[in-house]
Coordinates of C-alpha atoms (C1' of nucleotides) in Angstrom, one line a residue:
Chain A
X1 CA 96.6 134.6 86.2
X2 CA 98.8 135.1 83.2
X3 CA 98.3 131.9 81.1
X4 CA 101.6 132.3 79.3
X5 CA 103.8 131.9 82.4
X6 CA 104.3 128.3 83.5
X7 CA 102.6 127.5 86.8
X8 CA 105.0 126.8 89.6
X9 CA 103.8 126.6 93.2
X10 CA 105.5 125.7 96.4
X11 CA 104.7 124.3 99.7
X12 CA 107.0 125.9 102.2
X13 CA 106.7 124.5 105.7
X14 CA 109.1 125.3 108.5
X15 CA 110.6 122.4 110.3
X16 CA 109.6 123.7 113.7
X17 CA 107.3 120.7 114.4
X18 CA 105.5 117.9 112.7
X19 CA 103.3 118.6 109.7
X20 CA 99.9 120.0 110.9
X21 CA 96.7 119.0 109.3
X22 CA 96.2 122.6 108.1
X23 CA 99.6 122.4 106.5
X24 CA 98.6 119.4 104.6
X25 CA 95.6 121.2 103.3
X26 CA 97.8 124.0 102.0
X27 CA 100.0 121.4 100.4
X28 CA 97.0 119.7 98.8
X29 CA 95.6 123.0 97.3
X30 CA 99.0 123.8 95.9
X31 CA 99.4 120.3 94.5
X32 CA 95.9 120.3 92.9
X33 CA 96.6 123.7 91.4
X34 CA 100.0 122.6 90.0
X35 CA 98.6 119.4 88.5
X36 CA 95.6 121.1 87.1
X37 CA 97.8 123.5 85.2
X38 CA 100.5 121.1 84.3
X39 CA 102.8 123.1 86.6
X40 CA 105.5 122.2 89.1
X41 CA 105.0 121.5 92.8
X42 CA 108.0 122.5 94.8
X43 CA 108.8 121.6 98.4
X44 CA 110.9 124.2 100.1
X45 CA 112.1 123.9 103.7
X46 CA 112.0 127.3 105.5
X47 CA 114.5 126.6 108.2
X48 CA 115.5 130.1 109.0
X49 CA 114.7 130.0 112.7
X50 CA 117.5 128.3 114.4
X51 CA 115.9 128.6 117.8
X52 CA 112.7 126.8 116.9
X53 CA 114.3 124.3 114.6
X54 CA 113.3 120.8 115.6
X55 CA 115.3 117.8 114.5
X56 CA 113.2 115.2 112.8
X57 CA 110.5 117.7 111.7
X58 CA 111.7 117.8 108.1
X59 CA 111.6 114.0 108.1
X60 CA 108.1 114.0 109.5
X61 CA 107.0 116.4 106.8
X62 CA 108.5 114.3 104.1
X63 CA 107.0 111.2 105.5
X64 CA 103.5 112.7 105.9
X65 CA 103.5 114.0 102.3
X66 CA 104.7 110.6 101.0
X67 CA 102.0 108.9 102.9
X68 CA 99.3 111.0 101.4
X69 CA 100.7 110.7 97.9
X70 CA 101.2 114.4 97.3
X71 CA 104.4 114.0 95.3
X72 CA 106.5 117.1 94.7
X73 CA 108.6 117.7 91.6
X74 CA 111.4 119.5 93.3
X75 CA 112.6 119.5 96.9
X76 CA 115.6 119.1 99.2
X77 CA 116.1 115.4 98.7
X78 CA 115.6 115.0 95.0
X79 CA 116.9 118.4 94.0
X80 CA 115.8 120.2 90.9
X81 CA 116.8 123.1 88.7
X82 CA 116.4 125.6 91.5
X83 CA 118.4 123.8 94.2
X84 CA 119.1 124.0 97.0
X85 CA 115.6 123.9 98.5
X86 CA 116.5 124.4 102.1
X87 CA 116.7 128.0 103.1
X88 CA 119.6 127.4 105.5
X89 CA 121.6 126.4 102.4
X90 CA 120.7 129.6 100.5
X91 CA 122.2 132.3 102.7
X92 CA 124.2 133.9 99.9
X93 CA 121.1 134.9 98.1
X94 CA 119.5 136.6 101.1
X95 CA 122.6 138.6 101.9
X96 CA 122.9 139.7 98.3
X97 CA 119.4 141.0 98.1
X98 CA 119.3 142.5 101.5
X99 CA 122.4 144.4 100.4
X100 CA 120.7 145.5 97.3
X101 CA 117.8 146.8 99.3
X102 CA 120.1 148.8 101.5
X103 CA 121.9 150.2 98.5
X104 CA 118.6 151.2 96.9
X105 CA 117.6 153.0 100.1
X106 CA 114.8 150.6 100.8
X107 CA 116.3 149.0 103.8
X108 CA 118.8 150.0 106.5
X109 CA 121.0 148.7 109.3
X110 CA 119.7 148.9 112.8
X111 CA 121.7 148.5 116.0
X112 CA 119.1 148.9 118.7
X113 CA 119.4 146.6 121.7
X114 CA 116.6 144.5 122.9
X115 CA 116.0 146.9 125.8
X116 CA 115.8 149.9 123.5
X117 CA 113.2 148.0 121.4
X118 CA 111.1 147.1 124.4
X119 CA 111.3 150.7 125.4
X120 CA 110.2 151.8 122.0
X121 CA 107.2 149.5 121.9
X122 CA 106.1 150.8 125.3
X123 CA 106.4 154.5 124.6
X124 CA 105.9 155.0 120.9
X125 CA 104.6 151.8 119.5
X126 CA 106.0 150.4 116.4
X127 CA 109.4 150.7 114.7
X128 CA 108.2 152.4 111.6
X129 CA 108.3 155.6 109.6
X130 CA 107.3 157.6 112.6
X131 CA 109.8 156.3 115.0
X132 CA 112.9 155.1 113.2
X133 CA 114.4 158.6 113.3
X134 CA 114.7 158.2 117.0
X135 CA 116.5 154.9 116.9
X136 CA 120.1 153.8 116.4
X137 CA 120.3 152.9 112.7
X138 CA 122.0 153.8 109.5
X139 CA 119.4 156.5 108.9
X140 CA 120.4 158.3 112.1
X141 CA 124.0 157.5 112.6
X142 CA 127.0 158.8 110.6
X143 CA 128.4 156.5 107.9
X144 CA 131.6 156.1 109.9
X145 CA 129.7 155.2 113.0
X146 CA 127.6 152.7 111.0
X147 CA 130.7 151.1 109.6
X148 CA 132.4 150.9 113.0
X149 CA 129.3 149.2 114.5
X150 CA 129.1 146.7 111.7
X151 CA 132.8 145.9 112.0
X152 CA 132.8 145.7 115.8
X153 CA 129.9 143.4 116.3
X154 CA 127.6 141.1 114.5
X155 CA 124.8 142.3 116.6
X156 CA 122.8 144.3 114.0
X157 CA 119.9 143.7 111.8
X158 CA 118.7 145.0 108.4
X159 CA 115.2 146.5 108.4
X160 CA 112.8 147.2 105.6
X161 CA 112.3 151.0 105.2
X162 CA 108.6 151.1 104.8
X163 CA 107.4 154.3 103.0
X164 CA 105.2 156.7 104.9
X165 CA 101.5 156.9 104.2
X166 CA 101.2 155.1 101.1
X167 CA 98.5 152.6 100.1
X168 CA 99.6 149.1 99.1
X169 CA 97.3 146.9 97.2
X170 CA 97.5 143.1 97.4
X171 CA 95.7 141.2 94.7
X172 CA 94.4 138.1 96.2
X173 CA 92.9 135.3 94.0
X174 CA 90.4 134.5 96.7
X175 CA 89.5 137.8 98.3
X176 CA 90.1 140.3 95.5
X177 CA 91.9 143.5 96.2
X178 CA 93.0 144.1 99.7
X179 CA 94.5 147.4 100.6
X180 CA 96.8 148.4 103.4
X181 CA 98.2 151.7 104.5
X182 CA 101.9 151.7 105.0
X183 CA 101.5 153.6 108.2
X184 CA 100.2 150.4 109.7
X185 CA 103.3 148.5 108.6
X186 CA 106.4 148.4 110.7
X187 CA 110.0 148.3 109.5
X188 CA 110.2 144.6 109.4
X189 CA 113.5 143.0 110.2
X190 CA 114.8 141.3 107.1
X191 CA 118.1 140.0 108.3
X192 CA 118.4 138.9 111.8
X193 CA 121.5 139.4 114.0
X194 CA 122.4 135.7 113.7
X195 CA 122.9 136.3 110.0
X196 CA 119.8 134.4 109.0
X197 CA 117.0 136.1 107.0
X198 CA 113.5 136.4 108.4
X199 CA 110.7 134.5 106.6
X200 CA 109.7 137.7 104.8
X201 CA 113.0 138.2 103.0
X202 CA 113.8 134.6 102.4
X203 CA 110.3 134.0 101.1
X204 CA 110.2 136.7 98.4
X205 CA 113.8 136.0 97.3
X206 CA 113.2 132.4 96.9
X207 CA 109.8 132.8 95.3
X208 CA 111.4 135.1 92.8
X209 CA 114.5 133.0 92.2
X210 CA 112.5 129.8 91.9
X211 CA 110.0 131.4 89.4
X212 CA 107.1 130.7 91.7
X213 CA 104.0 131.9 89.8
X214 CA 101.4 131.5 92.6
X215 CA 101.8 131.7 96.3
X216 CA 99.0 129.7 97.9
X217 CA 99.3 129.8 101.6
X218 CA 97.3 130.2 104.8
X219 CA 95.4 133.3 105.7
X220 CA 97.8 134.1 108.5
X221 CA 100.1 135.5 105.9
X222 CA 97.7 138.0 104.4
X223 CA 98.7 140.8 106.8
X224 CA 102.3 140.5 106.0
X225 CA 101.8 140.3 102.3
X226 CA 102.0 144.1 101.8
X227 CA 105.5 144.0 103.2
X228 CA 106.3 141.4 100.6
X229 CA 104.8 143.5 97.8
X230 CA 106.9 146.4 98.9
X231 CA 110.0 144.3 98.6
X232 CA 109.1 143.0 95.2
X233 CA 108.7 146.5 94.2
X234 CA 111.9 147.7 95.7
X235 CA 113.8 144.9 93.9
X236 CA 112.0 145.6 90.6
X237 CA 110.5 142.2 90.6
X238 CA 107.1 141.1 89.4
X239 CA 105.2 139.6 92.4
X240 CA 103.6 136.2 92.0
X241 CA 99.8 135.8 92.3
X242 CA 98.6 135.4 95.8
X243 CA 95.9 133.2 97.2
X244 CA 95.3 133.1 100.9
X245 CA 93.4 130.1 102.1
X246 CA 90.9 130.3 104.9
X247 CA 92.1 128.7 108.2
X248 CA 90.9 125.4 109.6
X249 CA 89.2 126.0 112.9
X250 CA 88.4 123.8 115.8
X251 CA 84.7 122.9 116.4
X252 CA 85.4 124.8 119.7
X253 CA 86.5 127.9 117.8
X254 CA 90.1 129.0 117.3
X255 CA 92.9 126.9 116.0
X256 CA 93.0 123.2 116.2
X257 CA 95.0 122.3 119.2
X258 CA 96.3 119.4 121.1
X259 CA 93.4 119.7 123.4
X260 CA 91.0 119.2 120.4
X261 CA 92.9 116.0 119.7
X262 CA 92.4 114.8 123.2
X263 CA 88.8 116.0 123.8
X264 CA 87.3 115.6 120.4
X265 CA 89.5 112.9 118.9
X266 CA 90.7 115.2 116.2
X267 CA 94.3 114.5 115.4
X268 CA 96.4 117.6 114.8
X269 CA 99.4 116.1 113.0
X270 CA 99.2 114.3 109.7
X271 CA 101.1 111.3 110.8
X272 CA 98.6 110.9 113.7
X273 CA 95.9 110.3 111.0
X274 CA 98.0 107.5 109.6
X275 CA 98.3 106.1 113.1
X276 CA 94.6 106.4 113.7
X277 CA 94.1 104.3 110.6
X278 CA 92.5 106.9 108.2
X279 CA 92.9 106.3 104.5
X280 CA 95.1 108.9 102.9
X281 CA 92.8 109.4 99.9
X282 CA 89.9 109.9 102.3
X283 CA 91.8 112.5 104.3
X284 CA 92.7 114.4 101.1
X285 CA 89.2 114.2 99.8
X286 CA 87.9 115.5 103.1
X287 CA 90.4 118.3 103.2
X288 CA 89.7 119.3 99.7
X289 CA 86.0 119.8 100.6
X290 CA 87.0 121.9 103.7
X291 CA 87.0 125.3 102.1
X292 CA 86.6 124.3 98.5
X293 CA 83.6 123.2 96.6
X294 CA 83.6 121.6 93.1
X295 CA 80.3 123.4 92.2
X296 CA 78.6 120.1 91.5
X297 CA 76.9 117.8 94.0
X298 CA 79.8 115.4 93.8
X299 CA 81.6 114.8 97.2
X300 CA 83.6 111.7 96.8
X301 CA 86.7 112.2 94.8
X302 CA 89.9 110.3 93.8
X303 CA 93.0 112.6 93.6
X304 CA 92.7 112.7 89.8
X305 CA 89.1 113.8 89.9
X306 CA 90.0 116.5 92.4
X307 CA 92.7 117.8 90.1
X308 CA 90.1 117.9 87.2
X309 CA 87.6 119.8 89.3
X310 CA 89.9 122.1 91.2
X311 CA 90.0 125.8 90.8
X312 CA 91.1 128.6 93.1
X313 CA 88.0 130.6 92.4
X314 CA 85.9 128.0 94.0
X315 CA 87.8 128.2 97.3
X316 CA 85.9 130.0 100.0
X317 CA 87.1 133.0 102.0
X318 CA 85.7 132.2 105.4
X319 CA 87.2 130.1 108.1
X320 CA 86.1 126.5 108.2
X321 CA 85.4 124.2 111.1
X322 CA 86.9 120.8 111.2
X323 CA 84.1 118.1 111.1
X324 CA 85.3 114.7 112.3
X325 CA 82.0 113.1 111.4
X326 CA 82.4 114.1 107.8
X327 CA 85.9 112.8 107.7
X328 CA 84.7 109.5 109.1
X329 CA 82.0 109.4 106.5
X330 CA 84.4 110.0 103.7
X331 CA 86.8 107.4 105.2
X332 CA 84.0 104.9 105.5
X333 CA 83.6 105.0 101.7
X334 CA 87.3 104.5 101.2
X335 CA 87.2 101.5 103.5
X336 CA 84.2 100.0 101.6
X337 CA 86.0 100.4 98.3
X338 CA 88.9 98.4 99.5
X339 CA 89.1 94.7 98.6
X340 CA 88.8 92.4 101.5
X341 CA 92.4 91.4 101.1
X342 CA 93.5 95.0 101.2
X343 CA 91.4 95.7 104.2
X344 CA 92.9 92.7 106.0
X345 CA 96.4 93.9 105.2
X346 CA 95.6 97.3 106.6
X347 CA 94.0 95.8 109.7
X348 CA 97.0 93.6 110.3
X349 CA 99.2 96.1 112.2
X350 CA 96.3 97.1 114.4
X351 CA 95.5 93.5 115.2
X352 CA 99.1 92.9 116.1
X353 CA 99.2 96.0 118.2
X354 CA 96.5 94.8 120.5
X355 CA 98.1 91.4 120.6
X356 CA 95.3 89.4 119.0
X357 CA 96.5 86.2 117.4
X358 CA 94.8 85.5 114.2
X359 CA 95.8 84.0 110.9
X360 CA 95.6 85.8 107.6
X361 CA 92.8 83.6 106.4
X362 CA 90.6 84.2 109.4
X363 CA 91.4 87.9 109.4
X364 CA 90.2 88.1 105.9
X365 CA 87.0 86.4 106.9
X366 CA 86.5 88.8 109.8
X367 CA 87.2 91.8 107.6
X368 CA 84.6 90.5 105.1
X369 CA 82.0 90.5 107.8
X370 CA 82.8 93.9 109.3
X371 CA 83.8 95.8 106.2
X372 CA 80.6 97.8 105.8
X373 CA 80.1 98.2 109.5
X374 CA 83.2 100.2 110.3
X375 CA 84.3 103.7 109.4
X376 CA 88.0 103.4 110.2
X377 CA 90.2 100.3 109.8
X378 CA 91.2 99.9 113.4
X379 CA 87.6 99.4 114.3
X380 CA 88.1 95.9 112.9
X381 CA 89.7 95.1 116.2
X382 CA 88.5 97.9 118.6
X383 CA 84.9 97.2 117.9
X384 CA 84.0 93.5 117.3
X385 CA 86.1 92.2 120.2
X386 CA 84.1 89.0 120.1
X387 CA 86.0 87.6 117.2
X388 CA 89.0 87.5 119.5
X389 CA 87.7 86.8 123.0
X390 CA 84.6 85.6 124.8
X391 CA 82.2 88.3 125.7
X392 CA 82.4 89.3 129.3
X393 CA 78.9 90.6 129.6
X394 CA 75.8 90.7 127.6
X395 CA 74.3 93.9 126.3
X396 CA 71.4 94.5 128.7
X397 CA 69.0 96.0 126.2
X398 CA 69.6 93.1 123.8
X399 CA 68.9 90.6 126.5
X400 CA 65.7 92.2 127.4
X401 CA 64.6 92.3 123.9
X402 CA 65.9 89.0 122.6
X403 CA 66.3 86.5 125.4
X404 CA 63.0 84.8 126.2
X405 CA 61.9 81.9 128.3
X406 CA 62.5 79.4 125.6
X407 CA 65.9 80.8 124.6
X408 CA 67.9 78.6 127.0
X409 CA 66.4 75.4 125.8
X410 CA 66.7 76.3 122.1
X411 CA 70.3 77.4 122.5
X412 CA 71.3 74.3 124.3
X413 CA 69.6 72.2 121.6
X414 CA 71.4 74.2 118.9
X415 CA 74.7 73.8 120.7
X416 CA 74.2 70.1 120.9
X417 CA 73.4 69.8 117.2
X418 CA 76.4 71.9 116.3
X419 CA 78.6 69.7 118.4
X420 CA 77.7 66.7 116.3
X421 CA 78.5 68.4 113.1
X422 CA 81.8 67.9 111.2
X423 CA 82.3 71.0 109.2
X424 CA 81.6 74.3 110.9
X425 CA 81.0 76.6 107.9
X426 CA 78.4 79.2 107.3
X427 CA 76.0 76.9 105.4
X428 CA 76.1 74.1 107.9
X429 CA 75.5 76.3 110.8
X430 CA 72.5 77.9 109.0
X431 CA 71.1 74.5 107.9
X432 CA 71.3 73.2 111.4
X433 CA 69.6 76.2 112.8
X434 CA 66.8 76.2 110.4
X435 CA 66.2 72.5 110.8
X436 CA 66.1 72.9 114.5
X437 CA 63.7 75.8 114.2
X438 CA 61.4 73.6 112.0
X439 CA 61.6 70.8 114.4
X440 CA 60.8 72.9 117.4
X441 CA 58.2 74.8 115.4
X442 CA 59.6 78.2 116.2
X443 CA 60.7 81.1 113.9
X444 CA 64.4 81.1 113.0
X445 CA 64.7 84.3 114.9
X446 CA 64.0 82.6 118.2
X447 CA 67.4 80.9 117.8
X448 CA 69.2 83.5 115.7
X449 CA 69.0 86.3 118.2
X450 CA 69.9 84.3 121.4
X451 CA 72.8 82.9 119.4
X452 CA 74.2 86.2 118.5
X453 CA 73.8 87.4 122.0
X454 CA 75.5 84.4 123.4
X455 CA 78.4 84.5 121.0
X456 CA 79.0 88.2 120.6
X457 CA 77.4 89.6 123.7
X458 CA 75.5 92.0 121.5
X459 CA 72.2 92.2 119.7
X460 CA 73.7 93.7 116.6
X461 CA 76.5 93.0 114.2
X462 CA 77.3 90.7 111.2
X463 CA 74.8 88.1 110.1
X464 CA 74.8 85.3 112.7
X465 CA 75.8 82.5 110.4
X466 CA 78.9 84.2 109.2
X467 CA 79.6 85.3 112.7
X468 CA 79.3 81.7 114.2
X469 CA 81.5 80.3 111.5
X470 CA 84.1 82.9 112.0
X471 CA 84.1 82.5 115.7
X472 CA 84.6 78.8 115.4
X473 CA 82.9 75.7 116.7
X474 CA 84.7 75.3 120.0
X475 CA 84.2 78.9 121.1
X476 CA 80.6 79.0 119.9
X477 CA 79.6 75.9 122.0
X478 CA 81.5 77.3 125.0
X479 CA 79.8 80.7 124.7
X480 CA 76.3 79.3 124.1
X481 CA 76.5 77.1 127.1
X482 CA 78.0 79.8 129.2
X483 CA 75.2 82.2 128.2
X484 CA 72.6 79.7 129.2
X485 CA 74.2 79.5 132.6
X486 CA 74.4 83.2 133.2
X487 CA 71.2 84.3 131.5
X488 CA 69.1 81.3 132.5
Chain B
rG1 C1' 93.7 148.8 121.2
rC2 C1' 94.9 149.2 116.0
rC3 C1' 94.9 146.8 111.0
rG4 C1' 93.0 143.0 107.8
rC5 C1' 89.7 139.1 106.5
rG6 C1' 85.1 136.8 107.2
rU7 C1' 79.5 135.9 108.4
rU8 C1' 73.6 131.0 104.0
rC9 C1' 70.7 124.9 108.1
rG10 C1' 74.6 122.4 114.3
rU11 C1' 78.8 121.6 110.4
rC12 C1' 80.9 121.8 105.1
rU13 C1' 78.7 124.3 101.1
rA14 C1' 75.5 125.8 96.2
rG15 C1' 73.7 130.3 95.0
rG16 C1' 76.5 136.6 93.0
rG17 C1' 69.6 141.4 91.8
rG18 C1' 63.8 138.3 89.8
rU19 C1' 63.9 131.1 87.9
rC20 C1' 65.0 130.9 96.1
rU21 C1' 58.0 129.2 99.3
rA22 C1' 67.2 129.0 99.3
rG23 C1' 69.6 123.4 96.6
rG24 C1' 73.3 119.4 98.1
rA25 C1' 76.3 116.7 101.8
rC26 C1' 77.6 115.3 107.0
rG27 C1' 75.0 114.8 111.6
rC28 C1' 70.2 113.9 113.7
rC29 C1' 65.0 111.8 113.3
rG30 C1' 61.4 108.5 110.8
rG31 C1' 60.3 104.6 107.1
rC32 C1' 61.5 100.6 103.6
rC33 C1' 64.8 96.4 103.0
rU34 C1' 66.2 92.5 106.6
rC35 C1' 67.9 87.1 111.4
rU36 C1' 70.0 92.0 114.2
rC37 C1' 73.1 96.0 113.1
rA38 C1' 75.3 98.3 109.2
rC39 C1' 75.0 99.3 103.9
rG40 C1' 71.4 100.9 100.3
rC41 C1' 66.9 103.5 99.2
rC42 C1' 62.9 106.9 100.6
rG43 C1' 61.2 110.9 103.6
rG44 C1' 61.8 114.7 107.5
rU45 C1' 64.4 118.4 110.7
rA46 C1' 67.1 122.9 110.4
rG47 C1' 69.8 128.5 107.6
rC48 C1' 70.5 133.9 104.3
rA49 C1' 73.9 137.5 111.9
rC50 C1' 71.4 142.4 112.9
rG51 C1' 70.1 147.5 111.3
rG52 C1' 69.9 150.9 107.6
rG53 C1' 70.1 152.1 102.5
rU54 C1' 70.1 151.4 96.7
rU55 C1' 66.2 149.0 93.6
rC56 C1' 59.8 147.8 90.8
rG57 C1' 62.5 143.7 93.2
rA58 C1' 68.2 141.9 97.6
rA59 C1' 70.6 135.8 100.4
rU60 C1' 72.8 138.3 96.3
rC61 C1' 75.0 145.5 95.7
rC62 C1' 76.4 149.7 99.5
rC63 C1' 77.1 151.5 104.6
rG64 C1' 77.1 150.6 109.8
rU65 C1' 76.8 147.4 114.1
rA66 C1' 77.6 142.8 116.3
rC67 C1' 80.3 138.5 116.4
rG68 C1' 84.3 135.2 114.7
rC69 C1' 89.2 134.5 112.9
rG70 C1' 94.0 136.3 111.6
rG71 C1' 98.0 139.9 112.2
rU72 C1' 100.4 143.4 115.2
rA73 C1' 108.4 139.4 116.9
rC74 C1' 115.6 139.6 115.4
rC75 C1' 108.5 132.9 114.8
rA76 C1' 107.1 131.0 110.7

RNA sequence: GCCGCGUUCGUCUAGGGGUCUAGGACGCCGGCCUCUCACGCCGGUAGCACGGGUUCGAAUCCCGUACGCGGUACCA
């Protein structure tokens, strides 16, 4: 990397769908690289495919990035020195340079119909240096004919004239030099018949015009990079540095799919992670570790720490499998770092969503009790149902282990004592229990465990005294007596 | 099929000719702590894809094979 040119990178998603988790990682690496080098991080919308355009997708992308905190310096909505940042608004540039390529003899008009192209693919293979002579294009037709065809119809494209049998070198920051033989490269369409550029043209024109210094993108682009290099060369432009990131794979192999989301619980879209209650900083931390290593034994990072530690040469080259357990582990640490108040605030929407009615004060109490027992915020309510409703059954294993012949009597006696008590706080509840244990000459555990079982239906969970206090006097008495009835 | 990229514990990775009887993390298993669970701490399990070279010496370099992934559109 030339250290004298300012670093400018871009994240260039296409609004054909919601932002994918892989896209977020690409954005993250771009962001880290930009911040690390005091450069600019640009958001560019690559909306050149009218057929696949999805309304709302750009909004989702913006929302997802905002949620994660990856702020860009320039983009469609806030503008910047290189505006506009939506390719559909930059048509003039693409036409201009497509024209230049034609004039320089590095591109040509092609008039072939879809049927002719299908036919070509079947009989000869690709539209390239070996077959273009047989096709209907400005290389084979007379100038007059070409002019007439262009005038008469809009149904033509501009194709890149790929030189025959040359070797093209791509310098990749992650993989080193990768070479391709131009005989393997077809005459890529640059301008589509609808007047829109293809990704390939738009991408290099914009990267050049926007002074992009480093193109950091997914590995799926590596194969088309030689085409881009050929175009930079034809236009007399210096290509940016390239870095192709390894792809994120499903634990089942292949790309992450909606099926992984359903079967493995791995969300595919960024906003789904928000919905699932993951902490954005944890997601970013996890994503950073997926394909990159700081070289130290540190694993838990804040964004700023990641920026400090980041470098492209520590990004791996092989595909990486998504590991939900690891994400949950990282998230668990983020949850634990939250203040109880913050956790309660985050839990609120999830509480409301399942229709539990609980005041802020009590929600904070509950959060305090479960904070280091959950990995993801919604577990405050999805696990730990006993805070909100009486247990419907008692964990069988727990009953076998903790419910003894004396449990019923002890629990009843405890319930009676609690009924007589005025304030039902953690200390009172504990004092009463210990006093009763002394009185009956049993270990505290003889009452503690049946109590937990009766009140929560489980043999595990928060400390009993906090648990009882949080559940409340009325419910505790009801549940204890009910447990004695059903467990005997 | 062809082209490209990749291959270290189940997973993410460190390591880039001797310091590697391969280090860390997640997961899993065991222990300690403890009213239970969880946290925390301690310990354990498990790996250089295979075959040839090069070298005094290879996880590290080269070649081949296998496997995986990507590309092969008027999609990005």
